[in-house]
Amino acid sequence: MEVETFRQHLESWLDDHAAELAPAFPGAGTLDQQMTQLAKVKRRLFDAGWMQWGWPERAGGTGGSSLLRAVLGEAVTERDLVQPGYFSMTEVLAPTVVDFASPELAAAFLPRILSGDEMWCQGFSEPDTGSDLSSLSCRATPDRDDWIVSGQKLWTSLAQHSRRCVLLTRTGTPESRHRGITAFFVDMDTPGITVRPFSIISGDDEFAEVYFDGVRIPADRMLGTVDGGWNVAMSLLPYERSSCFWHRTAYLRGRLTALIEQVEPDPHTETVVGEAFVALYALRARSHRTQHRLAAGHELGAETSVDKVLVAAAEQRLFDAARELLPAGTIELAADPEALRWRDSFLYSRAATIYGGTAEIQRNIIAKRLLHLGDDV
Amino acid sequence: MDGSLVDDAERDLLIATVAQGLASRRGGDGYDVLVELGWHDMLAAEPHTATAVVFDALGRANVRSSCLADVIATALGHEPGVAVMLPAYGTAVAPGVRGAAEGRQVIVAGLALASTVGAPTVLVACTDGQAVLVRTTDLRLEAVSGIDPSLGLRVVSGRAEPVGEPAPAPWSAAVDIARVALGHEITGACRTMLDLACDHARGRMQFGRSIASFQAVRHKLAEVLVAVEAAEAALDAAHHTPSPVTAALAKVLAGRAASAAAVHCQQVLAGIGFTREHELHRFLLRTIALDGLFGSARSLTRELGAGLLADRTVPRVIDL
Ligand SMILES: Cc1cc2nc3c(=O)[nH]c(=O)nc-3n(C[C@H](O)[C@H](O)[C@H](O)COP(=O)(O)OP(=O)(O)OC[C@H]3O[C@@H](n4cnc5c(N)ncnc54)[C@H](O)[C@@H]3O)c2cc1C
């Protein structure tokens, strides 16, 4: 399927089904409302065959270029049908499952996340493991054909809404660092898993602590090989910076449009709006390249750290501009749904320099891997 | 250098050939070298590749040329090789105003490249959408020493008789292609600044170790790479989706990359980067001078913002 044809057919399908796809709540809604909306939209898109494009046929997809996934996410985000970060979770986790799970497992589960039947979560970070992912300690021990997992994960986004988790565990000695990590695809309803949601700065219960206490995982749920989890994690991170970021440009464009509807032109506002636009476009131009590299079959790697720095810059500049230019008190005081949406998005934009590798970690990667400056002290 | 240049290998070969040709001209003029390599034919056959490769190479090598006049002339419907008036510094306004009376003298105010000196006529795009040739001897051409004397700019003013008939000329198309060309030249210069600073960082020892091992240094250089890569992506986009907006954005992002490169590369080079002993100064000064041609990063950013506020909509600009 040609990208342009796909876009046109999709747009007209979305036009035809606008009423049934629209959210039933004003503004951004609550987290629960967003989850329901997300599941509804994905289900409709799946039943009409849109969600499957760009995913391999062997895993239940329809095949075709990965560009189609970027275009789909852009279109539903532009129409404000979904919260882009949640919609994009598929792009973060599913490619890794497709690449590293057994063919049967991938074929059994990919359709479930595409259809909105399931959310999945990412169990990487721990209380003592943030930027230094290779220090993780949540342990998996072999027990005949199974593995037994004990430990804790932290900042696990939407764990309480998720049916599966892409989990990183320690299988080597504590000193084995990145050589002793193994990845699993875990059912969240397995006995021994406790999820404790807690609120992020905007007030939504988006984060969770996840406790594993003697959780039994069948060996066929391993992603990759024993002690090969680092490879799984490193292949996931670039996915977190490809199609998702293209979706994000659509979200940021929508917010910039909403902003300029409320701003009177003068030399200062023109400059502030211009700067937000330039930062957004820098991301879009870069991400355009990345989408094409991915579609052409290039393996994405350290160069996607550039995309991550640009997404953070674009997002924070835009919401700083919003805070400056919106009518006084919109973000700080008002309580109508639109104002709440501005407040939530402003607060959420602060995470852009933290999640998926902090701003500092991205610059470390760029210096070492792209500029070849050797190791730091 | 003519024919269809589609594949990467050919492009790489071209890049290497042009770089080699320009290497001995650092700080000087390389136009003759480029013409010898087939610049005019390539500009006709493969304007995007030609502009990207040649201007990037000029920036990287710190070589001036008359190529900018050629891309503008071509956009205005003329053959390359003719001298062309550029807009006044900091603007993209057509440099000529045609008088209303019979005879129609042209009031000219703007800049010109060094090669205009000695050219019998110069092409002047006028605010009424026409372009006309005028006699160079009718005009005052003053050499600009300025921040980057080796760029060889001239400030031009005067009233001149048209030579031949005026013809309609799409000035805005010329502005777009000039912005893209300058964007490549600026970004090329940034690449060299970044290389110079990285080389220095790797080799310079302080406190018993290479300064490249200090995170404060590494992060500055990473910042430059991000800005340069963003500018290069925007330049790509200006070729695959040509429009006034993609051209302006490409020039803005090139200018921003240059600001980042100037600040951070100079800081990493420190004392030596503050001198004319080190090559950095050539590139740094060149990018500052080029920023003001056809609108600076700052003025274009504001213009883009004004455009959005006037339209009350944010364009997608580029699509997959
Ligand atoms: C919105 C959001 C969603 C998230 N979702 C998930 C999720 O679903 N699953 C999951 O596993 N994790 C998730 N995370 C966690 C995220 O990956 C971590 O927060 C991140 O990796 C940083 O770890 P940390 O918070 O422990 O900070 P730390 O690693 O402790 O860092 C603290 C500070 O020190 C700096 N620092 C650390 N090391 C270095 C260094 N070598 N050089 C320079 N500076 C350094 C950091 O940049 C940072 O500024 C999410 C985070 C956010 C904000």
mmCIF file of C-alpha atoms in Angstrom, chain A residues 62-339:
data_model
loop_
_atom_site.group_PDB
_atom_site.id
_atom_site.type_symbol
_atom_site.label_atom_id
_atom_site.label_comp_id
_atom_site.label_asym_id
_atom_site.label_seq_id
_atom_site.Cartn_x
_atom_site.Cartn_y
_atom_site.Cartn_z
ATOM 1 C CA THR A 62 -1.047 -7.022 7.204
ATOM 2 C CA GLY A 63 2.511 -6.146 6.204
ATOM 3 C CA GLY A 64 3.536 -2.995 4.373
ATOM 4 C CA SER A 65 5.851 -0.174 5.338
ATOM 5 C CA SER A 66 6.347 0.953 8.939
ATOM 6 C CA LEU A 67 5.574 4.432 7.594
ATOM 7 C CA LEU A 68 1.915 3.432 7.636
ATOM 8 C CA ARG A 69 2.066 3.092 11.422
ATOM 9 C CA ALA A 70 3.494 6.570 11.719
ATOM 10 C CA VAL A 71 0.781 7.963 9.448
ATOM 11 C CA LEU A 72 -1.977 6.203 11.392
ATOM 12 C CA GLY A 73 -0.755 7.546 14.737
ATOM 13 C CA GLU A 74 -0.456 11.005 13.255
ATOM 14 C CA ALA A 75 -3.988 10.936 11.884
ATOM 15 C CA VAL A 76 -5.694 9.788 15.089
ATOM 16 C CA THR A 77 -3.621 12.207 17.159
ATOM 17 C CA GLU A 78 -4.405 15.128 14.874
ATOM 18 C CA ARG A 79 -8.080 14.454 15.363
ATOM 19 C CA ASP A 80 -7.637 14.333 19.110
ATOM 20 C CA LEU A 81 -9.059 10.823 19.244
ATOM 21 C CA VAL A 82 -6.386 9.429 21.537
ATOM 22 C CA GLN A 83 -3.807 10.576 24.044
ATOM 23 C CA PRO A 84 -0.688 10.184 21.881
ATOM 24 C CA GLY A 85 1.613 8.836 24.589
ATOM 25 C CA TYR A 86 -0.764 6.000 25.391
ATOM 26 C CA PHE A 87 -1.522 5.210 21.770
ATOM 27 C CA SER A 88 2.214 5.059 21.082
ATOM 28 C CA MET A 89 2.904 2.476 23.819
ATOM 29 C CA THR A 90 2.269 -0.080 21.081
ATOM 30 C CA GLU A 91 5.183 1.371 19.143
ATOM 31 C CA VAL A 92 7.447 1.149 22.182
ATOM 32 C CA LEU A 93 6.761 -2.433 23.172
ATOM 33 C CA ALA A 94 5.315 -4.393 20.275
ATOM 34 C CA PRO A 95 8.301 -4.212 17.869
ATOM 35 C CA THR A 96 10.480 -5.789 20.539
ATOM 36 C CA VAL A 97 8.022 -8.603 21.148
ATOM 37 C CA VAL A 98 7.799 -9.194 17.406
ATOM 38 C CA ASP A 99 11.603 -9.255 17.120
ATOM 39 C CA PHE A 100 12.452 -11.314 20.195
ATOM 40 C CA ALA A 101 9.490 -13.512 21.141
ATOM 41 C CA SER A 102 8.993 -16.937 19.591
ATOM 42 C CA PRO A 103 6.957 -16.672 16.364
ATOM 43 C CA GLU A 104 3.961 -18.338 18.059
ATOM 44 C CA LEU A 105 4.044 -15.965 20.998
ATOM 45 C CA ALA A 106 4.345 -12.910 18.752
ATOM 46 C CA ALA A 107 1.480 -14.076 16.539
ATOM 47 C CA ALA A 108 -0.698 -14.807 19.562
ATOM 48 C CA PHE A 109 -0.178 -11.494 21.297
ATOM 49 C CA LEU A 110 0.464 -8.761 18.740
ATOM 50 C CA PRO A 111 -3.197 -8.711 17.634
ATOM 51 C CA ARG A 112 -4.259 -8.236 21.255
ATOM 52 C CA ILE A 113 -2.353 -4.994 21.707
ATOM 53 C CA LEU A 114 -3.244 -3.773 18.213
ATOM 54 C CA SER A 115 -6.947 -4.369 18.794
ATOM 55 C CA GLY A 116 -6.973 -2.474 22.080
ATOM 56 C CA ASP A 117 -7.941 -5.614 23.997
ATOM 57 C CA GLU A 118 -4.769 -5.243 26.026
ATOM 58 C CA MET A 119 -2.350 -2.611 27.239
ATOM 59 C CA TRP A 120 1.238 -3.651 27.930
ATOM 60 C CA CYS A 121 3.777 -2.028 30.206
ATOM 61 C CA GLN A 122 7.540 -1.687 30.385
ATOM 62 C CA GLY A 123 9.252 -3.018 33.503
ATOM 63 C CA PHE A 124 12.769 -1.648 33.269
ATOM 64 C CA SER A 125 13.372 0.915 36.043
ATOM 65 C CA GLU A 126 13.716 -0.004 39.705
ATOM 66 C CA PRO A 127 14.158 1.931 42.941
ATOM 67 C CA ASP A 128 17.948 1.771 42.612
ATOM 68 C CA THR A 129 18.076 1.555 38.847
ATOM 69 C CA GLY A 130 17.247 4.554 36.694
ATOM 70 C CA SER A 131 19.719 5.836 34.155
ATOM 71 C CA ASP A 132 22.123 3.012 34.920
ATOM 72 C CA LEU A 133 19.861 0.301 33.590
ATOM 73 C CA SER A 134 22.590 -2.328 33.680
ATOM 74 C CA SER A 135 22.549 -2.204 37.495
ATOM 75 C CA LEU A 136 19.063 -3.689 37.783
ATOM 76 C CA SER A 137 18.492 -6.315 40.451
ATOM 77 C CA CYS A 138 14.966 -7.778 40.079
ATOM 78 C CA ARG A 139 16.027 -11.425 40.023
ATOM 79 C CA ALA A 140 14.947 -14.378 37.887
ATOM 80 C CA THR A 141 16.074 -17.879 38.922
ATOM 81 C CA PRO A 142 15.562 -20.994 36.834
ATOM 82 C CA ASP A 143 13.266 -23.659 38.274
ATOM 83 C CA ARG A 144 12.960 -26.668 35.960
ATOM 84 C CA ASP A 145 11.129 -25.309 32.865
ATOM 85 C CA ASP A 146 10.158 -22.082 34.555
ATOM 86 C CA TRP A 147 11.752 -18.969 35.967
ATOM 87 C CA ILE A 148 10.926 -17.509 39.362
ATOM 88 C CA VAL A 149 11.042 -13.730 39.612
ATOM 89 C CA SER A 150 11.384 -11.661 42.785
ATOM 90 C CA GLY A 151 12.077 -7.948 43.081
ATOM 91 C CA GLN A 152 10.565 -4.567 42.394
ATOM 92 C CA LYS A 153 9.973 -2.281 39.429
ATOM 93 C CA LEU A 154 9.263 1.440 39.638
ATOM 94 C CA TRP A 155 7.795 4.135 37.372
ATOM 95 C CA THR A 156 6.034 1.413 35.420
ATOM 96 C CA SER A 157 3.625 3.531 33.366
ATOM 97 C CA LEU A 158 0.036 2.260 33.342
ATOM 98 C CA ALA A 159 0.917 -1.059 34.989
ATOM 99 C CA GLN A 160 -2.515 -1.219 36.637
ATOM 100 C CA HIS A 161 -4.135 -1.055 33.191
ATOM 101 C CA SER A 162 -1.776 -3.564 31.600
ATOM 102 C CA ARG A 163 -2.257 -7.250 30.922
ATOM 103 C CA ARG A 164 1.385 -7.945 29.998
ATOM 104 C CA CYS A 165 4.775 -6.560 30.894
ATOM 105 C CA VAL A 166 8.070 -6.528 29.019
ATOM 106 C CA LEU A 167 10.260 -7.184 32.026
ATOM 107 C CA LEU A 168 14.016 -7.001 32.527
ATOM 108 C CA THR A 169 15.474 -9.277 35.186
ATOM 109 C CA ARG A 170 18.868 -10.119 36.656
ATOM 110 C CA THR A 171 19.943 -13.642 35.780
ATOM 111 C CA GLY A 172 23.702 -13.284 36.180
ATOM 112 C CA THR A 173 25.728 -12.265 39.206
ATOM 113 C CA PRO A 174 25.183 -8.696 40.469
ATOM 114 C CA GLU A 175 28.561 -7.810 38.943
ATOM 115 C CA SER A 176 27.584 -9.207 35.551
ATOM 116 C CA ARG A 177 26.000 -5.821 34.681
ATOM 117 C CA HIS A 178 24.612 -5.834 31.116
ATOM 118 C CA ARG A 179 25.869 -9.371 30.465
ATOM 119 C CA GLY A 180 23.576 -10.915 33.073
ATOM 120 C CA ILE A 181 20.135 -9.544 32.172
ATOM 121 C CA THR A 182 17.232 -11.554 30.743
ATOM 122 C CA ALA A 183 13.947 -10.221 29.313
ATOM 123 C CA PHE A 184 10.522 -11.804 29.760
ATOM 124 C CA PHE A 185 7.014 -11.227 28.489
ATOM 125 C CA VAL A 186 4.962 -11.572 31.667
ATOM 126 C CA ASP A 187 1.223 -11.897 32.328
ATOM 127 C CA MET A 188 0.329 -9.260 34.885
ATOM 128 C CA ASP A 189 -2.293 -11.511 36.499
ATOM 129 C CA THR A 190 0.315 -14.112 37.472
ATOM 130 C CA PRO A 191 0.141 -14.857 41.214
ATOM 131 C CA GLY A 192 2.797 -12.958 43.162
ATOM 132 C CA ILE A 193 2.556 -9.668 41.230
ATOM 133 C CA THR A 194 1.305 -6.652 43.168
ATOM 134 C CA VAL A 195 0.723 -3.331 41.456
ATOM 135 C CA ARG A 196 0.537 -0.133 43.461
ATOM 136 C CA PRO A 197 -0.394 2.851 41.281
ATOM 137 C CA PHE A 198 0.643 6.343 42.330
ATOM 138 C CA SER A 199 0.172 9.774 40.884
ATOM 139 C CA ILE A 200 2.446 11.744 38.638
ATOM 140 C CA ILE A 201 2.869 15.489 39.085
ATOM 141 C CA SER A 202 -0.306 16.352 37.186
ATOM 142 C CA GLY A 203 -2.296 14.161 39.583
ATOM 143 C CA ASP A 204 -3.071 11.193 37.339
ATOM 144 C CA ASP A 205 -2.258 7.698 38.600
ATOM 145 C CA GLU A 206 -0.053 7.014 35.642
ATOM 146 C CA PHE A 207 2.896 5.461 37.464
ATOM 147 C CA ALA A 208 3.009 2.254 39.424
ATOM 148 C CA GLU A 209 5.299 0.293 41.648
ATOM 149 C CA VAL A 210 5.231 -3.355 40.692
ATOM 150 C CA TYR A 211 6.283 -6.006 43.204
ATOM 151 C CA PHE A 212 7.283 -9.519 42.166
ATOM 152 C CA ASP A 213 7.213 -12.146 44.877
ATOM 153 C CA GLY A 214 8.111 -15.635 43.647
ATOM 154 C CA VAL A 215 6.377 -15.066 40.326
ATOM 155 C CA ARG A 216 6.518 -18.150 38.098
ATOM 156 C CA ILE A 217 7.165 -17.457 34.410
ATOM 157 C CA PRO A 218 7.277 -20.232 31.802
ATOM 158 C CA ALA A 219 10.535 -20.399 29.862
ATOM 159 C CA ASP A 220 8.718 -19.900 26.561
ATOM 160 C CA ARG A 221 7.937 -16.358 27.718
ATOM 161 C CA MET A 222 11.577 -15.393 27.475
ATOM 162 C CA LEU A 223 12.390 -12.640 24.971
ATOM 163 C CA GLY A 224 15.703 -13.346 23.311
ATOM 164 C CA THR A 225 18.136 -15.601 25.121
ATOM 165 C CA VAL A 226 19.247 -16.214 28.695
ATOM 166 C CA ASP A 227 21.508 -13.289 29.643
ATOM 167 C CA GLY A 228 20.645 -11.679 26.298
ATOM 168 C CA GLY A 229 18.239 -9.103 27.765
ATOM 169 C CA TRP A 230 20.514 -6.147 27.254
ATOM 170 C CA ASN A 231 20.249 -6.666 23.546
ATOM 171 C CA VAL A 232 16.447 -6.693 23.866
ATOM 172 C CA ALA A 233 16.476 -3.474 25.886
ATOM 173 C CA MET A 234 18.863 -1.725 23.521
ATOM 174 C CA SER A 235 16.735 -2.624 20.526
ATOM 175 C CA LEU A 236 13.604 -1.356 22.279
ATOM 176 C CA LEU A 237 14.921 2.107 23.092
ATOM 177 C CA PRO A 238 15.286 3.292 19.478
ATOM 178 C CA TYR A 239 11.715 2.161 18.776
ATOM 179 C CA GLU A 240 10.684 4.402 21.620
ATOM 180 C CA ARG A 241 12.142 7.242 19.551
ATOM 181 C CA SER A 242 10.786 6.493 16.069
ATOM 182 C CA SER A 243 7.081 6.214 15.131
ATOM 183 C CA CYS A 244 6.109 7.525 18.590
ATOM 184 C CA PHE A 245 7.928 10.771 17.954
ATOM 185 C CA TRP A 246 6.200 11.243 14.633
ATOM 186 C CA HIS A 247 2.902 10.845 16.487
ATOM 187 C CA ARG A 248 4.174 13.347 19.019
ATOM 188 C CA THR A 249 4.781 15.991 16.345
ATOM 189 C CA ALA A 250 1.083 15.749 15.497
ATOM 190 C CA TYR A 251 0.131 16.225 19.128
ATOM 191 C CA LEU A 252 2.448 19.208 19.543
ATOM 192 C CA ARG A 253 1.168 20.747 16.323
ATOM 193 C CA GLY A 254 -2.369 20.453 17.630
ATOM 194 C CA ARG A 255 -1.399 22.160 20.874
ATOM 195 C CA LEU A 256 0.462 24.930 19.043
ATOM 196 C CA THR A 257 -2.625 25.507 16.892
ATOM 197 C CA ALA A 258 -4.799 25.691 20.005
ATOM 198 C CA LEU A 259 -2.336 28.170 21.481
ATOM 199 C CA ILE A 260 -2.167 30.585 18.563
ATOM 200 C CA GLU A 261 -5.935 30.778 18.407
ATOM 201 C CA GLN A 262 -5.697 32.655 21.692
ATOM 202 C CA VAL A 263 -2.707 34.918 21.046
ATOM 203 C CA GLU A 264 -2.668 38.425 19.591
ATOM 204 C CA PRO A 265 0.219 39.128 17.236
ATOM 205 C CA ASP A 266 2.907 41.558 18.352
ATOM 206 C CA PRO A 267 6.671 41.469 17.890
ATOM 207 C CA HIS A 268 7.181 39.496 21.070
ATOM 208 C CA THR A 269 4.421 36.917 20.599
ATOM 209 C CA GLU A 270 5.509 36.428 17.003
ATOM 210 C CA THR A 271 8.991 35.541 18.167
ATOM 211 C CA VAL A 272 7.813 33.204 20.912
ATOM 212 C CA VAL A 273 5.417 31.414 18.560
ATOM 213 C CA GLY A 274 8.101 31.318 15.864
ATOM 214 C CA GLU A 275 10.566 29.687 18.245
ATOM 215 C CA ALA A 276 8.050 27.037 19.285
ATOM 216 C CA PHE A 277 7.315 26.336 15.631
ATOM 217 C CA VAL A 278 10.999 26.093 14.713
ATOM 218 C CA ALA A 279 11.683 23.661 17.572
ATOM 219 C CA LEU A 280 8.696 21.541 16.574
ATOM 220 C CA TYR A 281 9.744 21.521 12.952
ATOM 221 C CA ALA A 282 13.338 20.571 13.824
ATOM 222 C CA LEU A 283 11.890 17.471 15.460
ATOM 223 C CA ARG A 284 9.570 16.785 12.558
ATOM 224 C CA ALA A 285 12.284 17.101 9.921
ATOM 225 C CA ARG A 286 14.589 14.851 11.912
ATOM 226 C CA SER A 287 11.863 12.334 12.653
ATOM 227 C CA HIS A 288 10.925 12.294 8.970
ATOM 228 C CA ARG A 289 14.428 11.013 8.267
ATOM 229 C CA THR A 290 14.204 8.463 11.044
ATOM 230 C CA GLN A 291 10.857 7.128 9.799
ATOM 231 C CA HIS A 292 12.350 6.627 6.359
ATOM 232 C CA ARG A 293 15.431 4.929 7.762
ATOM 233 C CA LEU A 294 13.261 2.561 9.745
ATOM 234 C CA ALA A 295 11.056 1.855 6.732
ATOM 235 C CA ALA A 296 14.119 1.170 4.595
ATOM 236 C CA GLY A 297 15.183 -1.533 7.031
ATOM 237 C CA HIS A 298 18.044 0.296 8.741
ATOM 238 C CA GLU A 299 18.718 -0.768 12.273
ATOM 239 C CA LEU A 300 18.074 2.230 14.508
ATOM 240 C CA GLY A 301 20.636 2.967 17.171
ATOM 241 C CA ALA A 302 22.444 5.746 18.976
ATOM 242 C CA GLU A 303 21.529 8.325 16.347
ATOM 243 C CA THR A 304 17.954 8.302 17.704
ATOM 244 C CA SER A 305 19.323 10.089 20.765
ATOM 245 C CA VAL A 306 19.331 13.187 18.542
ATOM 246 C CA ASP A 307 15.583 12.709 18.038
ATOM 247 C CA LYS A 308 15.107 12.389 21.786
ATOM 248 C CA VAL A 309 16.921 15.652 22.499
ATOM 249 C CA LEU A 310 14.823 17.378 19.843
ATOM 250 C CA VAL A 311 11.511 16.022 21.146
ATOM 251 C CA ALA A 312 12.287 17.283 24.631
ATOM 252 C CA ALA A 313 13.288 20.699 23.317
ATOM 253 C CA ALA A 314 10.174 20.981 21.154
ATOM 254 C CA GLU A 315 7.782 19.896 23.853
ATOM 255 C CA GLN A 316 9.195 22.029 26.640
ATOM 256 C CA ARG A 317 9.551 25.108 24.457
ATOM 257 C CA LEU A 318 5.973 24.797 23.293
ATOM 258 C CA PHE A 319 4.501 24.515 26.772
ATOM 259 C CA ASP A 320 6.767 27.248 28.092
ATOM 260 C CA ALA A 321 5.352 29.394 25.297
ATOM 261 C CA ALA A 322 1.841 28.359 26.326
ATOM 262 C CA ARG A 323 2.472 29.316 29.930
ATOM 263 C CA GLU A 324 3.782 32.675 28.795
ATOM 264 C CA LEU A 325 1.170 33.526 26.159
ATOM 265 C CA LEU A 326 -2.116 32.019 27.355
ATOM 266 C CA PRO A 327 -4.431 34.350 29.251
ATOM 267 C CA ALA A 328 -3.044 34.850 32.763
ATOM 268 C CA GLY A 329 -4.128 32.079 35.112
ATOM 269 C CA THR A 330 -5.053 29.527 32.445
ATOM 270 C CA ILE A 331 -2.460 27.028 33.593
ATOM 271 C CA GLU A 332 -2.213 28.185 37.194
ATOM 272 C CA LEU A 333 -5.824 28.778 38.265
ATOM 273 C CA ALA A 334 -8.542 27.870 35.789
ATOM 274 C CA ALA A 335 -10.525 24.646 36.119
ATOM 275 C CA ASP A 336 -12.485 24.269 32.878
ATOM 276 C CA PRO A 337 -11.633 21.178 30.807
ATOM 277 C CA GLU A 338 -9.540 23.081 28.263
ATOM 278 C CA ALA A 339 -7.510 24.824 30.961
#
